[in-house]
Amino acid sequence: MDPAVIGTRLASSVVAPLIKKLFVREGPGAGLVERPVRVCGLVSFRGEKRTLYGADVRRIAERLVSRSLASPGERPFPPDETAAVTDALARALLALGDLDMDDVQAVRLGHRKLARTLLHQASATGRPVTAELSADASFYLESVTEWACLHILQFFTQRSTFVAATLVAQSRGQDELIAKVDELIARSPLPGARDAAFEERYLAYVAKKHGKLTIFGIDLTDTPGKWPLDVAYMSLEATSLSSTDAEAALRPGDDWVATLKELTAARPADQALATRDRVLLRGEAGSGKTTLVQWLAVSTTRQELAEGPMAYLDDRIPYVLPLRTLTRHGERLPAPADFLAAVGCPLAGTQPGGWEGRVLTAGRALVLIDGIDEIPDAERAATRAWLTDLIDAFPGNHWLVTSRPSAVRTDWLADEGFAELTLSAMGEREVAAFIERWHAAAATGAPDEDAALAAYESQLLAAVRAKPDLGLLATNPLMCGLICALHRDRRGFLPLGRKDLYTAALSMLLVRRDRERHMTVPELREEPQLQLLQRLAYWLIRNGRTVLDRSRAEAIIADALPSVPELSALGDAHAVYTHFLHRSGLLREPGPDTVDFVHRTFQDFLGARAAVDEGDFGVLARHAADDQWADVIRMAVAQARPRERAEILRDLMAYGDTHPDQRARKRIHLLAAACLEHAAELAPAVREEVERRTAGLIPPRDAEDARALAQVGPMVLDLLPGPDGLSDEEARLVAITATHVRSDAAIPFLARFARHPSIMVGSQLMWGWHRYDCRAYAEEVIAHLDTTALHFTLRDDEQIAELERLGLFPKRLDMRVDVSPEVASRFLAACEPTFLLLAYSPAHLTPEALAALHGLDGLNVFSVSDTAEPWSLTLFPAEAPLMFLGLAGSRSSVRDLELLPRWPLLARITFQEDGPDSAADWETLARLPRLTRLHCGSHSLPHAPEGLSLPGLTELQLSPDGHWEAAMARIGTLMPGLRHLYVENRTGVGAAEARQRLDVSALPDHIDVRVYGPSKF
């Protein structure tokens, strides 16, 4: 096969970046040397400059093969030979390190002869690379190797001016051939080529459309109202499982504390789909759900992000589907062919016929469905049916659905196989980082203004740390942006409480904004503007919408103008609409002839104001079980006068008392309790009635109830019992509630639980440390925890400093990524731990720290980084009595897995989905005399050499993937002593039903197969 033929499937824009990874990155001037350079000295997987390992080269080969097969049309070889072809290509690429020639000789040889040389060299070090391949697969291997070699030679000539000058004709010929192939691709009538050309235009549009982020308050000065997403994006975290769900995922024999910590640990939200195809992401208003959708969409357009944990986005085509836009007229939700038109994409109609269907059929789509909570409850069942039909018709794609926490029930998408994640509230570090980025974005370049801005930044950072009330408000990006804007606008003075904060923000936008921007428009008082805006907001809320047509908006304005004559200075309804759209900073047009509020929070606040003005207290009560009205009701209580406030709460309680659904009744009573924090003045009898009903919900029955109870705020602390008289489980649930109350007032309450004998209670107290004042919590809570049995999760240097100050040196440590290596090293040397979970490369630790690990019986090194930084097992003491080793996410970083037999006591190893990924890995595991338990992905088992046996292995924990059948076929001979197989439940149904669906017919009868994990995994 000619390289041009393979090129029609694999353009140089795909090949070149992958080929460059095979060679070392050199500094400026490296290519100016006037002499040849040995090829083996240029590769990045050999020598001192080594940055890649065998597994990395295989991944490059895998991507070359998968991308070349992605286009429609007849496959060049049978599907069951894909793994063998990939292995053979990886061996050929690795043979670059064994070539006895320099770059000039390689270029002179030409790409075809170089390809034959590499294939021969690879075969010389073992069995022939084509030994297990059919004729078609061998033909394909030769062709794809030639195409790769053409780019390798081009890299040599572009890297070195000496090579280019020495072999002018060859260099020019390579460039011309590559250019001709790319031109052929561009002009090719093949459907795949037309699709690829359109996708290039579409991804460029996505990058531009979603590559900007609105930062609240930035547009009050001469700086841009939108900021590049790369600069403004804050890395968000999500918790994959609640405590209750994590407990369901445990299996017999697990270390509960260690496993629960791993399962419930917060991970980067943008990696949620890396190990799950379907995710329902919950988050409060302003928590960053839509920003995450933008980030994922834009990330698919970038080649450099397709490595490490973000590699799952490689070759993905994003479809951003905001439900508020798709359903604004009550239309039917779109079929794939209408995705682009439904969201107003200007490229709609220019895509090749059937393109969306081909993308979805190939499993290449990233479908981002934003805002289940922004459509009426009556339409959500139809939305779920639409989504289910899409998933059934097009399996294998990635699906993300976002929602506010209470919009849909916990298992709403469980039958469709969706995992549930919740965006975490911003902690102190995230808030500080946001404040710094906001002020950097607001800089104008004027020295005086920027100096004042720097002073405001310092003041605000100090205020957020020192003022608990302010810290309670700064929990998400929207509120942080609001606080930053108001702090600057009010010269360093801030209102307290949500109601006052929103009121001040509206005043700033409606009155101060145009003055500051020197706009020559009629000067209007604030109240008339609010009257009109709140009518728009209340119409949206009453109709269960977040978007309305321009014509409807102008009709509402026209009806209101006679009652608000002051606005007539602007002109008719059309002129008033245009003024508010362009001048208020509160309205925007998400699509042609449509309008919405810049954020749902402002809609709810203004709608609540309208409800209070109109006395619609019964309307508020009747919607108390509807999640779309929860914030409206809270803000209505905040804005009402004392008598009105009492009437609203009485109506809420009466409606809750008579509601036929028990869960709805509980939610309504909790909502009434949550309203109390906004009730500055309230009749004592009404307050007592609300508290009496809340007391009936205590202690919480499960973790979900516990977290819901915490939303009531600090007042719930006076109602919570314990620890005396509570069972261990009740004490844990009470601790969950208290650790979710974001106020230092919780510290004295939690201190009462610090000596509780249950390790699960202690673990919950340890987890909650980061939410509170570090020193006060350390002194009152942490100082009294068990330092021998409990796993201490340490998130930053400040926490370690407090432990050192108190003379606490725990034996079981969990070091997170924000702990600096210097501080971690010092603390490890002092603690000499017996268990260590480390979230970054151990190569950063000092020799003293590593030597202090001589007593480790458990070690877990997991990676949360986008890059696989190499490290060696020789860093850890050989004399350590290591019985457990975890390498989740970090197998590709370990250079020498073959050294595992240094620890002969190893009985349990967990790779999760990150290995073993080669025959050598399996041969190493076979040399561990006491290995009885292994956790890996099913794709790993086919890598084991034929004839290899691990007779001592009795328990296998599998993460299922597309290699399930191949894995089942190998278990009988590979693990003849296996007694228990635990399979992670990723089906979205209950464990019992998931077990029935498993095809285990190839397994010996004596193996006990169990499915673990929650139904919504």
Coordinates of N, CA, C and O in Angstrom, one line a residue, residues 224-285:
P224 N -12.0 43.8 28.8 CA -13.1 43.1 28.0 C -14.1 42.4 29.0 O -13.7 41.9 30.1
G225 N -15.3 42.2 28.5 CA -16.3 41.6 29.3 C -16.1 40.1 29.3 O -16.6 39.4 30.2
K226 N -15.4 39.5 28.3 CA -15.1 38.1 28.3 C -13.6 37.9 28.3 O -12.9 38.7 27.8
W227 N -13.2 36.8 28.9 CA -11.8 36.5 29.0 C -11.5 35.1 28.4 O -12.3 34.2 28.5
P228 N -10.3 34.9 27.9 CA -10.0 33.6 27.3 C -10.1 32.5 28.3 O -9.7 32.6 29.5
L229 N -10.8 31.4 27.9 CA -11.1 30.3 28.8 C -9.8 29.8 29.4 O -9.8 29.3 30.6
D230 N -8.7 29.7 28.6 CA -7.4 29.2 29.1 C -7.0 30.0 30.3 O -6.4 29.4 31.3
V231 N -7.2 31.3 30.4 CA -6.7 32.1 31.5 C -7.7 32.1 32.6 O -7.3 32.0 33.8
A232 N -9.0 32.1 32.3 CA -10.0 32.3 33.4 C -10.5 31.0 34.0 O -11.0 31.0 35.1
Y233 N -10.3 29.8 33.3 CA -10.9 28.6 33.8 C -10.2 28.2 35.1 O -9.0 28.1 35.3
M234 N -11.1 27.8 36.1 CA -10.6 27.3 37.4 C -10.9 25.8 37.3 O -11.9 25.3 37.0
S235 N -9.8 25.0 37.7 CA -10.0 23.6 37.7 C -11.0 23.2 38.8 O -10.7 23.5 40.0
L236 N -12.1 22.7 38.4 CA -13.1 22.3 39.4 C -13.0 20.9 39.8 O -12.4 20.0 39.1
E237 N -13.5 20.6 41.0 CA -13.4 19.2 41.5 C -14.8 18.6 41.7 O -15.7 19.4 42.0
A238 N -14.9 17.3 41.6 CA -16.1 16.6 41.8 C -15.9 15.4 42.6 O -14.9 14.7 42.5
T239 N -16.9 15.1 43.5 CA -16.8 13.9 44.3 C -17.6 12.8 43.5 O -18.7 13.0 43.2
S240 N -16.9 11.7 43.3 CA -17.5 10.7 42.4 C -18.6 9.9 43.2 O -19.6 9.5 42.6
L241 N -18.4 9.6 44.4 CA -19.4 8.8 45.2 C -19.6 9.5 46.5 O -18.7 10.0 47.1
S242 N -20.8 9.4 47.0 CA -21.1 9.8 48.4 C -20.6 8.7 49.3 O -20.3 7.6 48.8
S243 N -20.6 9.0 50.6 CA -20.1 7.9 51.5 C -21.0 6.7 51.4 O -20.5 5.6 51.5
T244 N -22.3 6.9 51.3 CA -23.2 5.8 51.2 C -23.0 4.9 50.0 O -22.9 3.7 50.0
D245 N -22.8 5.6 48.9 CA -22.5 4.9 47.6 C -21.2 4.2 47.7 O -21.0 3.1 47.2
A246 N -20.2 4.8 48.3 CA -18.9 4.2 48.4 C -19.0 2.9 49.2 O -18.3 1.9 48.9
E247 N -19.8 3.0 50.3 CA -19.9 1.8 51.1 C -20.5 0.6 50.3 O -20.1 -0.5 50.4
A248 N -21.4 0.9 49.4 CA -22.0 -0.1 48.5 C -20.9 -0.7 47.6 O -21.1 -1.8 47.1
A249 N -19.9 0.1 47.3 CA -18.9 -0.3 46.3 C -17.8 -1.2 47.0 O -16.9 -1.8 46.3
L250 N -17.8 -1.2 48.3 CA -16.8 -2.0 49.0 C -17.1 -3.5 48.9 O -18.2 -3.9 48.7
R251 N -16.1 -4.3 49.0 CA -16.2 -5.7 48.9 C -15.6 -6.4 50.1 O -14.7 -5.7 50.8
P252 N -15.9 -7.6 50.4 CA -15.4 -8.2 51.6 C -13.8 -8.2 51.6 O -13.2 -8.4 50.6
G253 N -13.3 -7.9 52.7 CA -11.8 -7.9 52.9 C -11.2 -6.6 52.6 O -10.0 -6.4 52.9
D254 N -11.9 -5.6 52.1 CA -11.3 -4.3 51.8 C -10.9 -3.6 53.1 O -11.6 -3.7 54.1
D255 N -9.9 -2.8 53.0 CA -9.6 -1.8 54.1 C -10.6 -0.7 53.9 O -10.5 0.1 53.1
W256 N -11.6 -0.6 54.8 CA -12.7 0.3 54.7 C -12.2 1.7 54.6 O -12.6 2.5 53.8
V257 N -11.4 2.1 55.5 CA -11.0 3.5 55.6 C -10.2 3.9 54.4 O -10.5 4.9 53.7
A258 N -9.2 3.1 54.0 CA -8.4 3.4 52.8 C -9.2 3.4 51.5 O -9.1 4.3 50.7
T259 N -10.1 2.4 51.4 CA -10.9 2.3 50.1 C -11.9 3.4 50.1 O -12.2 4.0 49.0
L260 N -12.6 3.7 51.2 CA -13.6 4.8 51.2 C -12.9 6.1 50.8 O -13.5 7.0 50.1
K261 N -11.7 6.4 51.3 CA -11.0 7.6 51.0 C -10.8 7.7 49.5 O -10.9 8.8 48.9
E262 N -10.4 6.6 48.9 CA -10.1 6.6 47.5 C -11.4 6.8 46.7 O -11.4 7.5 45.7
L263 N -12.5 6.1 47.1 CA -13.7 6.2 46.3 C -14.4 7.6 46.4 O -15.0 8.0 45.5
T264 N -14.3 8.2 47.6 CA -15.0 9.5 47.8 C -14.1 10.7 47.6 O -14.5 11.8 47.8
A265 N -12.8 10.5 47.2 CA -11.9 11.6 47.0 C -12.3 12.5 45.9 O -12.8 12.0 44.9
A266 N -12.2 13.8 46.1 CA -12.5 14.7 45.0 C -11.4 14.6 43.9 O -10.2 14.6 44.2
R267 N -11.9 14.5 42.7 CA -11.0 14.5 41.5 C -11.4 15.6 40.6 O -12.5 16.1 40.6
P268 N -10.5 16.0 39.7 CA -10.8 17.0 38.7 C -12.0 16.7 37.9 O -12.1 15.6 37.4
A269 N -13.0 17.6 37.9 CA -14.2 17.3 37.2 C -14.1 17.1 35.7 O -14.8 16.4 35.1
D270 N -13.0 17.7 35.1 CA -12.9 17.6 33.7 C -12.3 16.2 33.3 O -12.2 15.8 32.1
Q271 N -12.0 15.4 34.3 CA -11.6 14.0 34.1 C -12.7 13.0 34.4 O -12.5 11.8 34.4
A272 N -13.9 13.5 34.7 CA -15.0 12.6 35.1 C -15.3 11.6 34.0 O -15.6 10.4 34.3
L273 N -15.2 12.0 32.7 CA -15.6 11.1 31.7 C -14.4 10.2 31.2 O -14.5 9.5 30.2
A274 N -13.3 10.3 31.9 CA -12.1 9.6 31.5 C -12.3 8.1 31.7 O -11.8 7.2 31.0
T275 N -13.0 7.7 32.8 CA -13.2 6.3 33.1 C -14.7 6.0 33.1 O -15.1 4.8 33.4
R276 N -15.6 6.9 32.8 CA -17.0 6.6 32.7 C -17.6 7.2 31.4 O -17.2 8.3 31.0
D277 N -18.4 6.5 30.7 CA -19.0 7.0 29.5 C -20.1 8.0 29.7 O -20.4 8.8 28.8
R278 N -20.8 7.9 30.9 CA -22.0 8.6 31.1 C -22.0 9.2 32.5 O -21.8 8.4 33.5
V279 N -22.1 10.5 32.6 CA -22.1 11.2 33.9 C -23.2 12.2 34.1 O -23.5 13.0 33.2
L280 N -23.9 12.1 35.2 CA -24.8 13.1 35.6 C -24.1 14.0 36.6 O -23.8 13.5 37.7
L281 N -23.8 15.2 36.3 CA -23.1 16.1 37.2 C -24.0 17.1 37.8 O -24.7 17.9 37.2
R282 N -24.0 17.1 39.2 CA -24.8 18.0 39.9 C -24.0 19.2 40.5 O -22.8 19.0 40.8
G283 N -24.6 20.3 40.6 CA -23.9 21.5 41.2 C -24.9 22.6 41.4 O -25.9 22.8 40.7
E284 N -24.6 23.4 42.5 CA -25.4 24.5 42.8 C -25.3 25.6 41.8 O -24.5 25.6 40.9
A285 N -26.3 26.5 41.8 CA -26.2 27.6 40.9 C -24.9 28.4 41.0 O -24.5 28.7 42.1

